mmCIF file of C-alpha atoms and ligand atoms in Angstrom:
data_model
loop_
_atom_site.group_PDB
_atom_site.id
_atom_site.type_symbol
_atom_site.label_atom_id
_atom_site.label_comp_id
_atom_site.label_asym_id
_atom_site.label_seq_id
_atom_site.Cartn_x
_atom_site.Cartn_y
_atom_site.Cartn_z
ATOM 1 C CA MET A 1 55.045 126.322 -4.023
ATOM 2 C CA ARG A 2 58.710 126.075 -3.037
ATOM 3 C CA VAL A 3 59.819 124.058 -0.038
ATOM 4 C CA LEU A 4 63.189 123.829 1.705
ATOM 5 C CA GLY A 5 64.176 120.262 2.690
ATOM 6 C CA ILE A 6 66.813 119.305 5.264
ATOM 7 C CA GLU A 7 68.293 115.799 5.672
ATOM 8 C CA THR A 8 70.630 114.761 8.527
ATOM 9 C CA THR A 9 69.540 111.258 9.566
ATOM 10 C CA CYS A 10 72.721 109.378 8.624
ATOM 11 C CA ASP A 11 76.076 110.332 7.105
ATOM 12 C CA GLU A 12 74.915 112.771 4.442
ATOM 13 C CA THR A 13 73.976 116.374 5.154
ATOM 14 C CA GLY A 14 71.437 117.529 2.577
ATOM 15 C CA ALA A 15 69.654 120.822 1.888
ATOM 16 C CA ALA A 16 67.479 121.398 -1.159
ATOM 17 C CA VAL A 17 64.705 123.503 -2.622
ATOM 18 C CA VAL A 18 61.986 121.799 -4.644
ATOM 19 C CA ARG A 19 59.143 123.456 -6.509
ATOM 20 C CA LEU A 20 55.798 121.821 -7.193
ATOM 21 C CA LYS A 21 55.197 121.791 -10.945
ATOM 22 C CA PRO A 22 51.694 122.835 -12.048
ATOM 23 C CA GLU A 23 51.323 119.560 -13.956
ATOM 24 C CA GLY A 24 52.431 117.507 -10.916
ATOM 25 C CA GLY A 25 55.856 116.212 -9.950
ATOM 26 C CA GLY A 26 58.669 118.322 -8.606
ATOM 27 C CA GLU A 27 61.351 120.548 -10.048
ATOM 28 C CA ILE A 28 64.579 120.437 -8.075
ATOM 29 C CA LEU A 29 65.834 124.015 -7.881
ATOM 30 C CA SER A 30 68.860 123.028 -5.800
ATOM 31 C CA ASN A 31 70.096 119.879 -4.084
ATOM 32 C CA GLU A 32 73.200 120.391 -1.951
ATOM 33 C CA ILE A 33 74.767 117.296 -0.447
ATOM 34 C CA MET A 34 77.793 117.031 1.791
ATOM 35 C CA SER A 35 78.995 113.517 2.444
ATOM 36 C CA GLN A 36 80.857 112.586 5.613
ATOM 37 C CA ILE A 37 82.142 109.341 4.143
ATOM 38 C CA LYS A 38 85.798 110.306 4.545
ATOM 39 C CA GLN A 39 85.328 111.006 8.238
ATOM 40 C CA HIS A 40 83.794 107.584 8.846
ATOM 41 C CA ALA A 41 85.916 105.537 6.423
ATOM 42 C CA ALA A 42 88.695 104.905 8.965
ATOM 43 C CA TYR A 43 86.156 103.175 11.235
ATOM 44 C CA GLY A 44 84.584 101.052 8.502
ATOM 45 C CA GLY A 45 81.103 102.416 9.214
ATOM 46 C CA VAL A 46 79.156 105.420 10.450
ATOM 47 C CA VAL A 47 80.141 106.656 13.935
ATOM 48 C CA PRO A 48 77.081 108.451 15.419
ATOM 49 C CA GLU A 49 79.040 111.057 17.417
ATOM 50 C CA ILE A 50 81.188 112.007 14.443
ATOM 51 C CA ALA A 51 78.081 112.191 12.252
ATOM 52 C CA ALA A 52 76.209 114.538 14.612
ATOM 53 C CA ARG A 53 79.189 116.857 14.917
ATOM 54 C CA ALA A 54 79.773 116.924 11.166
ATOM 55 C CA HIS A 55 76.106 117.814 10.534
ATOM 56 C CA VAL A 56 76.351 120.722 13.014
ATOM 57 C CA GLU A 57 79.445 122.033 11.265
ATOM 58 C CA VAL A 58 77.939 122.245 7.791
ATOM 59 C CA VAL A 59 74.152 122.367 7.959
ATOM 60 C CA ASP A 60 73.669 126.158 8.028
ATOM 61 C CA ARG A 61 76.172 126.762 5.240
ATOM 62 C CA LEU A 62 74.546 124.066 3.155
ATOM 63 C CA ILE A 63 71.082 125.582 3.640
ATOM 64 C CA GLU A 64 72.386 128.997 2.614
ATOM 65 C CA ARG A 65 73.915 127.475 -0.489
ATOM 66 C CA ALA A 66 70.716 125.607 -1.400
ATOM 67 C CA ILE A 67 68.705 128.824 -1.151
ATOM 68 C CA ALA A 68 71.276 130.785 -3.184
ATOM 69 C CA LYS A 69 71.525 128.115 -5.909
ATOM 70 C CA ALA A 70 67.733 128.100 -6.179
ATOM 71 C CA GLY A 71 68.048 131.826 -6.977
ATOM 72 C CA MET A 72 65.942 132.849 -3.997
ATOM 73 C CA LYS A 73 65.977 134.684 -0.722
ATOM 74 C CA ILE A 74 65.172 132.577 2.306
ATOM 75 C CA ARG A 75 61.972 134.563 2.973
ATOM 76 C CA ASP A 76 60.617 133.378 -0.408
ATOM 77 C CA ILE A 77 60.354 129.797 0.897
ATOM 78 C CA ASP A 78 56.749 128.647 1.379
ATOM 79 C CA ALA A 79 57.481 125.976 3.981
ATOM 80 C CA VAL A 80 60.349 124.181 5.698
ATOM 81 C CA ALA A 81 60.596 120.379 5.834
ATOM 82 C CA ALA A 82 63.154 118.468 7.890
ATOM 83 C CA ALA A 83 63.721 114.748 8.382
ATOM 84 C CA ALA A 84 62.694 113.914 11.960
ATOM 85 C CA GLY A 85 63.724 110.234 11.827
ATOM 86 C CA PRO A 86 64.281 107.350 11.710
ATOM 87 C CA GLY A 87 68.035 107.620 12.072
ATOM 88 C CA LEU A 88 70.950 108.448 14.307
ATOM 89 C CA ILE A 89 69.350 110.644 16.926
ATOM 90 C CA GLY A 90 72.204 113.157 17.322
ATOM 91 C CA GLY A 91 72.180 113.935 13.622
ATOM 92 C CA VAL A 92 68.396 113.979 13.347
ATOM 93 C CA ILE A 93 68.194 116.606 16.101
ATOM 94 C CA VAL A 94 70.620 118.849 14.189
ATOM 95 C CA GLY A 95 68.531 119.028 10.999
ATOM 96 C CA LEU A 96 65.207 119.063 12.807
ATOM 97 C CA THR A 97 66.259 121.955 15.041
ATOM 98 C CA ALA A 98 67.668 123.909 12.100
ATOM 99 C CA GLY A 99 64.393 123.415 10.208
ATOM 100 C CA LYS A 100 62.231 124.456 13.146
ATOM 101 C CA ALA A 101 64.381 127.537 13.794
ATOM 102 C CA ILE A 102 64.105 128.729 10.201
ATOM 103 C CA ALA A 103 60.354 128.108 10.090
ATOM 104 C CA LEU A 104 59.869 129.935 13.367
ATOM 105 C CA ALA A 105 61.984 132.924 12.348
ATOM 106 C CA LEU A 106 60.239 133.223 8.963
ATOM 107 C CA ARG A 107 56.774 132.386 10.367
ATOM 108 C CA LYS A 108 56.403 129.665 7.739
ATOM 109 C CA PRO A 109 54.798 126.237 8.100
ATOM 110 C CA PHE A 110 57.037 123.471 9.409
ATOM 111 C CA ILE A 111 56.740 119.837 8.285
ATOM 112 C CA ALA A 112 58.456 116.918 10.044
ATOM 113 C CA ILE A 113 59.342 114.191 7.555
ATOM 114 C CA ASN A 114 59.779 110.448 7.933
ATOM 115 C CA HIS A 115 63.009 109.699 6.044
ATOM 116 C CA LEU A 116 61.546 106.418 4.750
ATOM 117 C CA GLU A 117 58.462 108.193 3.464
ATOM 118 C CA ALA A 118 60.743 110.592 1.604
ATOM 119 C CA HIS A 119 62.457 107.643 -0.142
ATOM 120 C CA ALA A 120 59.023 106.144 -0.830
ATOM 121 C CA LEU A 121 57.605 109.303 -2.441
ATOM 122 C CA THR A 122 60.670 110.219 -4.555
ATOM 123 C CA PRO A 123 59.259 108.614 -7.756
ATOM 124 C CA ARG A 124 56.323 110.991 -7.519
ATOM 125 C CA MET A 125 58.754 113.901 -7.659
ATOM 126 C CA THR A 126 60.794 112.464 -10.553
ATOM 127 C CA ASP A 127 58.152 110.579 -12.556
ATOM 128 C CA ASN A 128 54.812 111.718 -11.216
ATOM 129 C CA ALA A 129 54.131 108.067 -10.190
ATOM 130 C CA ALA A 130 50.476 107.310 -9.443
ATOM 131 C CA PHE A 131 49.367 105.429 -6.299
ATOM 132 C CA PRO A 132 49.384 102.565 -5.535
ATOM 133 C CA TYR A 133 52.815 101.132 -6.276
ATOM 134 C CA LEU A 134 55.163 98.496 -4.913
ATOM 135 C CA LEU A 135 58.258 99.948 -3.296
ATOM 136 C CA LEU A 136 61.531 98.082 -2.936
ATOM 137 C CA LEU A 137 63.463 100.115 -0.375
ATOM 138 C CA VAL A 138 67.057 98.938 -0.111
ATOM 139 C CA SER A 139 69.623 101.046 1.705
ATOM 140 C CA GLY A 140 72.317 100.812 4.352
ATOM 141 C CA GLY A 141 69.798 100.945 7.162
ATOM 142 C CA HIS A 142 66.620 99.562 5.610
ATOM 143 C CA THR A 143 65.380 96.690 3.484
ATOM 144 C CA GLN A 144 61.639 96.509 2.954
ATOM 145 C CA LEU A 145 58.972 95.786 0.386
ATOM 146 C CA VAL A 146 56.099 98.186 0.890
ATOM 147 C CA ALA A 147 52.746 98.797 -0.764
ATOM 148 C CA VAL A 148 52.518 102.577 -1.130
ATOM 149 C CA LYS A 149 48.792 103.370 -1.227
ATOM 150 C CA GLY A 150 48.976 107.093 -0.561
ATOM 151 C CA VAL A 151 50.792 109.742 1.443
ATOM 152 C CA GLY A 152 51.002 108.322 4.969
ATOM 153 C CA ASP A 153 49.315 105.092 3.844
ATOM 154 C CA TYR A 154 51.776 102.210 3.717
ATOM 155 C CA VAL A 155 51.499 98.450 4.087
ATOM 156 C CA ARG A 156 54.743 96.662 4.756
ATOM 157 C CA LEU A 157 54.716 93.353 2.923
ATOM 158 C CA GLY A 158 58.169 92.156 3.911
ATOM 159 C CA ALA A 159 61.429 93.252 5.511
ATOM 160 C CA THR A 160 64.826 91.940 6.461
ATOM 161 C CA LEU A 161 65.076 89.703 9.495
ATOM 162 C CA ASP A 162 68.719 90.628 10.068
ATOM 163 C CA ASP A 163 71.047 92.864 8.030
ATOM 164 C CA ALA A 164 69.919 95.460 5.496
ATOM 165 C CA VAL A 165 71.121 94.745 1.953
ATOM 166 C CA GLY A 166 73.413 97.813 1.928
ATOM 167 C CA GLU A 167 74.774 96.774 5.306
ATOM 168 C CA ALA A 168 75.654 93.347 3.874
ATOM 169 C CA PHE A 169 77.439 95.031 0.944
ATOM 170 C CA ASP A 170 79.360 97.210 3.410
ATOM 171 C CA LYS A 171 80.296 94.355 5.759
ATOM 172 C CA ILE A 172 81.473 92.117 2.940
ATOM 173 C CA ALA A 173 83.496 94.952 1.454
ATOM 174 C CA LYS A 174 85.169 95.448 4.830
ATOM 175 C CA MET A 175 85.869 91.716 5.033
ATOM 176 C CA LEU A 176 87.544 91.870 1.612
ATOM 177 C CA GLY A 177 89.624 94.894 2.565
ATOM 178 C CA LEU A 178 87.604 97.398 0.485
ATOM 179 C CA PRO A 179 86.885 100.819 2.038
ATOM 180 C CA TYR A 180 83.523 102.088 3.328
ATOM 181 C CA PRO A 181 80.917 102.378 1.869
ATOM 182 C CA GLY A 182 81.402 99.092 0.101
ATOM 183 C CA GLY A 183 78.359 98.961 -2.174
ATOM 184 C CA PRO A 184 79.731 100.940 -5.114
ATOM 185 C CA LEU A 185 83.138 99.200 -4.852
ATOM 186 C CA ILE A 186 81.652 95.720 -4.812
ATOM 187 C CA GLU A 187 79.648 96.649 -7.891
ATOM 188 C CA GLN A 188 82.818 97.871 -9.599
ATOM 189 C CA ARG A 189 84.888 94.792 -8.688
ATOM 190 C CA ALA A 190 82.033 92.513 -9.744
ATOM 191 C CA ILE A 191 82.218 93.836 -13.314
ATOM 192 C CA ASP A 192 85.514 91.989 -13.813
ATOM 193 C CA GLY A 193 84.538 88.995 -11.677
ATOM 194 C CA ASN A 194 83.014 85.598 -12.358
ATOM 195 C CA PRO A 195 79.531 85.427 -10.777
ATOM 196 C CA GLU A 196 79.472 81.644 -11.102
ATOM 197 C CA ARG A 197 82.759 80.787 -9.419
ATOM 198 C CA PHE A 198 81.192 80.551 -5.966
ATOM 199 C CA ALA A 199 77.722 79.084 -5.449
ATOM 200 C CA PHE A 200 76.562 81.257 -2.565
ATOM 201 C CA PRO A 201 73.148 80.644 -0.961
ATOM 202 C CA ARG A 202 70.063 82.602 -2.029
ATOM 203 C CA PRO A 203 68.452 83.076 1.410
ATOM 204 C CA MET A 204 64.636 82.829 1.715
ATOM 205 C CA LEU A 205 64.260 81.727 -1.898
ATOM 206 C CA GLY A 206 60.706 80.590 -2.592
ATOM 207 C CA ARG A 207 59.275 81.611 0.790
ATOM 208 C CA PRO A 208 55.789 83.101 0.294
ATOM 209 C CA LYS A 209 56.282 85.901 2.837
ATOM 210 C CA PRO A 210 58.630 88.335 1.087
ATOM 211 C CA ASP A 211 61.128 88.789 3.909
ATOM 212 C CA PHE A 212 64.889 88.981 3.508
ATOM 213 C CA SER A 213 67.755 87.437 5.414
ATOM 214 C CA LEU A 214 71.337 88.338 4.626
ATOM 215 C CA SER A 215 73.354 86.903 7.486
ATOM 216 C CA GLY A 216 73.715 83.382 6.050
ATOM 217 C CA LEU A 217 74.948 84.768 2.749
ATOM 218 C CA LYS A 218 77.393 87.004 4.588
ATOM 219 C CA THR A 219 78.752 84.038 6.537
ATOM 220 C CA ALA A 220 79.079 81.964 3.351
ATOM 221 C CA VAL A 221 81.173 84.719 1.736
ATOM 222 C CA ARG A 222 83.345 84.970 4.848
ATOM 223 C CA LEU A 223 83.958 81.222 5.042
ATOM 224 C CA GLU A 224 84.806 81.008 1.356
ATOM 225 C CA SER A 225 87.188 83.966 1.503
ATOM 226 C CA GLU A 226 88.923 82.485 4.548
ATOM 227 C CA LYS A 227 89.267 79.167 2.757
ATOM 228 C CA ILE A 228 91.012 80.624 -0.289
ATOM 229 C CA ALA A 229 93.039 83.303 1.530
ATOM 230 C CA PRO A 230 95.351 85.043 0.781
ATOM 231 C CA LEU A 231 93.063 86.662 -1.763
ATOM 232 C CA THR A 232 94.295 87.728 -5.184
ATOM 233 C CA ALA A 233 92.623 90.592 -7.062
ATOM 234 C CA THR A 234 90.829 87.978 -9.178
ATOM 235 C CA ASP A 235 89.568 86.193 -6.064
ATOM 236 C CA ILE A 236 88.142 89.476 -4.745
ATOM 237 C CA ASN A 237 86.481 90.226 -8.085
ATOM 238 C CA ASP A 238 84.944 86.745 -8.192
ATOM 239 C CA LEU A 239 83.756 86.918 -4.570
ATOM 240 C CA CYS A 240 82.150 90.303 -5.287
ATOM 241 C CA ALA A 241 80.506 89.074 -8.489
ATOM 242 C CA SER A 242 79.218 85.860 -6.882
ATOM 243 C CA PHE A 243 77.900 87.724 -3.832
ATOM 244 C CA GLN A 244 76.191 90.342 -5.984
ATOM 245 C CA ALA A 245 74.614 87.624 -8.147
ATOM 246 C CA ALA A 246 73.156 86.014 -5.016
ATOM 247 C CA VAL A 247 71.748 89.378 -3.897
ATOM 248 C CA VAL A 248 70.236 90.029 -7.330
ATOM 249 C CA ASP A 249 68.516 86.616 -7.371
ATOM 250 C CA THR A 250 67.245 87.121 -3.830
ATOM 251 C CA ILE A 251 65.829 90.572 -4.573
ATOM 252 C CA ILE A 252 64.003 89.367 -7.696
ATOM 253 C CA ASP A 253 62.584 86.331 -5.875
ATOM 254 C CA ARG A 254 61.401 88.443 -2.922
ATOM 255 C CA LEU A 255 59.907 90.987 -5.310
ATOM 256 C CA ARG A 256 57.996 88.249 -7.131
ATOM 257 C CA PHE A 257 56.356 87.124 -3.887
ATOM 258 C CA ALA A 258 55.738 90.692 -2.748
ATOM 259 C CA LEU A 259 53.897 91.319 -5.985
ATOM 260 C CA ARG A 260 51.624 88.339 -5.296
ATOM 261 C CA LEU A 261 50.911 89.607 -1.810
ATOM 262 C CA PHE A 262 50.249 93.106 -3.168
ATOM 263 C CA GLN A 263 47.701 91.709 -5.634
ATOM 264 C CA GLU A 264 46.015 89.687 -2.882
ATOM 265 C CA ARG A 265 45.878 92.416 -0.279
ATOM 266 C CA ILE A 266 45.849 95.716 -2.180
ATOM 267 C CA GLY A 267 44.731 94.995 -5.738
ATOM 268 C CA PRO A 268 46.301 95.218 -9.193
ATOM 269 C CA CYS A 269 49.871 96.513 -9.309
ATOM 270 C CA GLU A 270 51.143 98.445 -12.317
ATOM 271 C CA THR A 271 54.302 100.069 -11.037
ATOM 272 C CA VAL A 272 57.395 98.946 -9.160
ATOM 273 C CA VAL A 273 59.645 101.554 -7.609
ATOM 274 C CA ALA A 274 63.161 101.053 -6.289
ATOM 275 C CA ALA A 275 64.678 103.469 -3.783
ATOM 276 C CA GLY A 276 67.532 103.712 -1.292
ATOM 277 C CA GLY A 277 71.281 103.666 -1.882
ATOM 278 C CA VAL A 278 71.436 100.056 -3.115
ATOM 279 C CA ALA A 279 68.971 100.936 -5.899
ATOM 280 C CA ALA A 280 71.880 102.819 -7.465
ATOM 281 C CA ASN A 281 73.442 99.399 -8.264
ATOM 282 C CA GLN A 282 73.312 98.829 -12.037
ATOM 283 C CA ALA A 283 73.286 95.015 -11.869
ATOM 284 C CA ILE A 284 70.267 95.171 -9.577
ATOM 285 C CA GLY A 285 68.716 97.803 -11.848
ATOM 286 C CA ARG A 286 69.145 95.600 -14.935
ATOM 287 C CA ALA A 287 67.609 92.590 -13.205
ATOM 288 C CA LEU A 288 64.663 94.709 -12.045
ATOM 289 C CA ALA A 289 64.174 96.030 -15.576
ATOM 290 C CA ARG A 290 64.167 92.497 -16.990
ATOM 291 C CA PHE A 291 61.741 91.210 -14.352
ATOM 292 C CA CYS A 292 59.355 94.147 -14.711
ATOM 293 C CA GLY A 293 59.534 93.988 -18.511
ATOM 294 C CA GLU A 294 58.519 90.333 -18.471
ATOM 295 C CA ALA A 295 55.747 90.941 -15.931
ATOM 296 C CA GLY A 296 54.374 93.951 -17.843
ATOM 297 C CA LEU A 297 55.121 96.316 -14.973
ATOM 298 C CA LYS A 298 56.369 99.859 -15.155
ATOM 299 C CA LEU A 299 59.676 100.258 -13.295
ATOM 300 C CA ILE A 300 60.859 103.533 -11.814
ATOM 301 C CA VAL A 301 64.367 103.843 -10.407
ATOM 302 C CA PRO A 302 65.245 107.424 -9.531
ATOM 303 C CA PRO A 303 68.700 108.629 -10.656
ATOM 304 C CA PRO A 304 71.476 107.503 -8.241
ATOM 305 C CA ILE A 305 71.792 110.934 -6.627
ATOM 306 C CA LEU A 306 68.119 110.733 -5.614
ATOM 307 C CA CYS A 307 68.400 107.067 -4.538
ATOM 308 C CA THR A 308 70.975 107.852 -1.854
ATOM 309 C CA ASP A 309 70.107 110.238 0.963
ATOM 310 C CA ASN A 310 69.435 113.812 -0.131
ATOM 311 C CA GLY A 311 67.529 116.963 0.796
ATOM 312 C CA ALA A 312 65.350 117.054 -2.329
ATOM 313 C CA MET A 313 63.392 113.972 -1.285
ATOM 314 C CA ILE A 314 62.707 115.602 2.092
ATOM 315 C CA ALA A 315 61.521 118.803 0.401
ATOM 316 C CA TRP A 316 59.278 116.792 -1.922
ATOM 317 C CA ALA A 317 57.740 114.813 0.959
ATOM 318 C CA GLY A 318 57.141 118.230 2.549
ATOM 319 C CA ILE A 319 55.292 119.385 -0.569
ATOM 320 C CA GLU A 320 53.140 116.246 -0.569
ATOM 321 C CA ARG A 321 52.194 116.609 3.098
ATOM 322 C CA PHE A 322 51.731 120.371 2.917
ATOM 323 C CA GLN A 323 49.271 119.967 0.046
ATOM 324 C CA LEU A 324 47.204 117.706 2.294
ATOM 325 C CA GLY A 325 47.339 120.198 5.157
ATOM 326 C CA LEU A 326 49.667 117.966 7.172
ATOM 327 C CA VAL A 327 51.892 120.438 9.015
ATOM 328 C CA ASP A 328 53.617 120.031 12.364
ATOM 329 C CA ASP A 329 54.426 122.244 15.304
ATOM 330 C CA MET A 330 57.559 122.999 17.262
ATOM 331 C CA THR A 331 56.921 120.206 19.764
ATOM 332 C CA PHE A 332 57.637 117.502 17.179
ATOM 333 C CA ALA A 333 60.488 115.416 18.654
ATOM 334 C CA ALA A 334 63.215 113.490 16.810
ATOM 335 C CA ARG A 335 62.461 109.791 16.419
ATOM 336 C CA PRO A 336 65.279 107.223 16.295
ATOM 337 C CA ARG A 337 62.690 104.623 15.183
ATOM 338 C CA TRP A 338 59.722 105.529 13.030
ATOM 339 C CA PRO A 339 58.218 102.672 10.996
ATOM 340 C CA LEU A 340 56.298 103.454 7.820
ATOM 341 C CA ASP A 341 53.709 100.864 8.752
ATOM 342 C CA ALA A 342 53.137 100.804 12.512
ATOM 343 C CA ASN A 343 50.987 97.660 12.293
ATOM 344 C CA ALA A 344 53.718 95.646 10.625
ATOM 345 C CA GLU A 345 56.252 96.851 13.176
ATOM 346 C CA ALA A 346 54.263 95.447 16.077
ATOM 347 C CA ALA A 347 54.141 92.008 14.499
ATOM 348 C CA HIS A 348 57.755 91.946 13.423
ATOM 349 C CA HIS A 349 60.873 91.898 15.541
ATOM 350 C CA GLY A 350 63.536 92.008 12.878
ATOM 351 C CA LYS A 351 65.390 95.121 11.945
ATOM 352 C CA ALA A 352 63.867 96.974 9.016
HETATM 353 O O1 LIG B 401 70.119 105.372 1.189
HETATM 354 P P1 LIG B 401 71.551 105.486 1.602
HETATM 355 O O2 LIG B 401 72.376 106.598 1.027
HETATM 356 O O3 LIG B 401 71.679 105.636 3.153
HETATM 357 C C1 LIG B 401 70.884 104.955 4.051
HETATM 358 O O4 LIG B 401 69.781 105.468 4.370
HETATM 359 O O5 LIG B 401 71.326 103.843 4.428
HETATM 360 O O6 LIG B 401 72.239 104.068 1.284
HETATM 361 C C2 LIG B 401 73.607 103.816 1.552
HETATM 362 C C3 LIG B 401 73.859 102.348 1.307
HETATM 363 C C4 LIG B 401 75.264 101.873 1.713
HETATM 364 O O7 LIG B 401 75.147 100.653 2.418
HETATM 365 C C5 LIG B 401 75.960 101.662 0.374
HETATM 366 O O8 LIG B 401 76.976 100.676 0.417
HETATM 367 C C6 LIG B 401 74.819 101.247 -0.510
HETATM 368 O O9 LIG B 401 73.732 102.044 -0.090
HETATM 369 N N1 LIG B 401 75.108 101.486 -1.919
HETATM 370 C C7 LIG B 401 75.234 100.507 -2.843
HETATM 371 C C8 LIG B 401 75.576 101.146 -4.058
HETATM 372 N N2 LIG B 401 75.629 102.492 -3.835
HETATM 373 C C9 LIG B 401 75.332 102.676 -2.527
HETATM 374 N N3 LIG B 401 75.100 99.180 -2.739
HETATM 375 C C10 LIG B 401 75.299 98.449 -3.857
HETATM 376 N N4 LIG B 401 75.647 98.977 -5.050
HETATM 377 C C11 LIG B 401 75.794 100.313 -5.201
HETATM 378 N N5 LIG B 401 76.141 100.837 -6.385
HETATM 379 ZN ZN1 LIG B 402 68.097 106.635 3.248
#
């Protein structure tokens, strides 16, 4: 089975072909990604109108390239999967419409994918991860701890009450005069910085419900940087290192409590999975590895290219759903909001 996946929910256009391996897991036959970062950099963040237009300009070419690199003809595809949300609605409509059009023209099944579900299922493509597992989803738009019990079966244990972790990285980078997206640059500057120079707060530390809050930490970094301005290169390195250290501690603490909640509500947990753009951060990855090693848990962090937004994860989620007979029709509409766990969403007003 070979499925075409299309991703256009944020600032990355993705098209990919993934094949289901007979022994389980997925083989990525192609994974074409076109980033719009340069077009948004001048504004210090993603501009929805620019994003939608940029997706329109490249999506068909990218799909053609994904099919060609997979060594196929488009008619050889078994199904088409497209991200239908959550995300910036203009962009979502572009990929969703392209996917529907191809499916319709080829008379192939069409599968509408929840972008968050695609992040959540990626470790099953890369590592054949068995259900259930604890997912730490940390990206520019989302920060959640989720019990993944099965395809379409998610229990949200915690989420951010304000900014997403990636968003905090990006905002602090902007504050320090580093270009968008700030995550990778903060990580780089932190390597040469002193993580102990500034004692930034670790928000939510010790709270039993594994929620996140980043705004207090963000304010603390701003106040400190204003106090010592003008900033030298060393100051910036130290601010980055101290901020990143606070994030690392917060993530590990929240994970510890999420694990408890998982064991109470779901049962034994053997595997922790990290996904989303921030999971590409090596300092966070090392801390996760240490924590999981000590707790006797298996840790899966997909390679960075599969942590950030991509078409392969959409194709894989398509394979998973298709195998269960979960296909969609042409009436499926784009969804700007689409929680993984609808029950949690109703009880929770923060952004997730
Ligand atoms: O998953 P993703 O590509 O897009 C969203 O769905 O948001 O994640 C992008 C986010 C950005 O906020 C970016 O700054 C952050 O992930 N990010 C990182 C790193 N690489 C990307 N944050 C910290 N360290 C990194 N190495
Ligand atoms: Zn994402």
